[in-house]
Every structure is written in structure tokens, then in C-alpha cells.
């Protein structure tokens, strides 16, 4: 059974997907982490993020894998590095490169062959797993996503004004929604959940009850 959860940055989808996978006792795939790993490799190799063919060549030569919840880039654990502001800033540019998408989609489908999982990203229900048993799209207002992101940053000791967080989210939304290949949008048959006024635990319950009711 494949369950897809797509949505914009800060919609709460990663946490929801992780918790849902735990409740269902299936695997969890964070596809954003894979795009972030490529972005980190681009930074490490000092490649121009906009150079389509240099980035394409790079992505063909890297290995990206998961070991439990740790992400390995060329066998090295980069779980923390991929969350840096520098990586975040260029990840949506790197993700608009068709060669990067092609390679990562292939890897994601490979992971999906090995049993049930909850997978989250931007294109999981539309492109990567069009035949998934359950598809969700989580959305939230820009304000509530920015507040969530600001709280996450504060927990890491980073204080950022809400206006800056909103601008950054808006910029990434725009790139993710308007790119030519696999733009962010709900799959036609996705259940859309607005998480603006909901706690994460409530969202998980909504998704679980949708999954259970569609079984009966
Ligand atoms: O979800 P995230 O913030 O970790 O994702 C990082 C970037 O990767 C984001 O800008 C969009 C991109 N992404 C994508 O294009 N397709 C996915 N399936 C997942 C993420």
C-alpha cells in the first residue's frame, strides 16, 4: 500500500507523514530530503545551481540512500547538513532540473517496490505514484505555515522575523508551483486537507480515518 502526501513547504506534511507511517507501521519516505541532498552536493562541488548540464552530470554520479531515518549522500550521513539555510535556499532551483527529477523519481519508485510506505513531497501523487491507494494534499495559509516554520527555527536557536520567513516560503512556493516538470499541485483524486487551524495530531487522525473509511 502506497500513501502519498504532497503539499507546500511548512504545511506540516513531513511530521504528519512520519507519524502516520508510525501509526500504520509502514516505512516513511521523505523525498524533499533527497532533493536537499542533491542541493548539498551542488554546494559541496561549487557547481552553479543554474547550470543544467553540470547539475545533471553531478546527479548521475552521486549515491543517495536512507539508513533508517538517516540520509546518506555518497555513503556519508548528511541528515543535519541538508537542513541548512543555504541548502534550503537552492533546493527548489535544483529540484526544477529535469535530470535531477528523473533520477530521484527512479530512486523513489525503487523504494516503493519494497512494501507499504507513506511518501511525502510535491509530486508523489501526481507523477511518482499515480496509482497510489491513498493520496492526500495538505495545504495551509502562508501565515500559518510561516508561523510553524518560525517556531521550528526558534527551537534551533534561530530567530527570524515572520516577514522574512513568509518571503522565503513564498519564493519557494512560486518556484515549486510554476516549474515546467512536475509542478506542485494536488492529484485529481487527492483528498485535500487544510491544516491552517489544526494541530498535527488532528491532521494525522483525519488522514487515518480517511484511510480506514475507504477500506470499508
Ligand atoms: O519538502 P522540502 O522542503 O524538504 O523540499 C525541498 C525542496 O525539494 C523543495 O523546494 C521542493 C523540492 N521537492 C520537489 O520538488 N519534489 C519533491 N517530491 C520533494 C521536494
CSV table of C-alpha atoms in Angstrom, one decimal, residues 1-2 12-13 20-21 27 54 63 66 69 75-76 85 94 113-114 120 127 147 157 168 175-176 200 211-212:
chain,number,residue,atom,x,y,z
A,1,UNK,CA,0.0,0.0,0.0
A,2,UNK,CA,1.4,3.4,-1.0
A,12,UNK,CA,3.2,20.1,8.3
A,13,UNK,CA,3.4,17.2,5.8
A,20,UNK,CA,1.1,8.3,10.0
A,21,UNK,CA,3.8,5.8,8.9
A,27,UNK,CA,8.0,2.9,6.1
A,54,UNK,CA,26.7,20.4,-14.8
A,63,UNK,CA,24.5,7.9,-4.4
A,66,UNK,CA,18.4,6.1,3.6
A,69,UNK,CA,15.9,7.9,9.3
A,75,UNK,CA,27.7,6.9,2.0
A,76,UNK,CA,28.1,9.9,4.3
A,85,UNK,CA,19.5,27.7,5.2
A,94,UNK,CA,17.9,22.2,-8.2
A,113,UNK,CA,8.7,-1.6,-4.7
A,114,UNK,CA,9.7,-3.0,-1.4
A,120,UNK,CA,5.8,12.8,1.1
A,127,UNK,CA,3.8,11.8,-11.0
A,147,UNK,CA,4.4,30.7,12.0
A,157,UNK,CA,18.1,28.9,18.3
A,168,UNK,CA,11.3,32.8,1.7
A,175,UNK,CA,9.2,28.0,-7.9
A,176,UNK,CA,7.7,24.7,-6.9
A,200,UNK,CA,-0.5,17.9,13.8
A,211,UNK,CA,-7.8,5.6,5.0
A,212,UNK,CA,-10.0,3.4,7.3
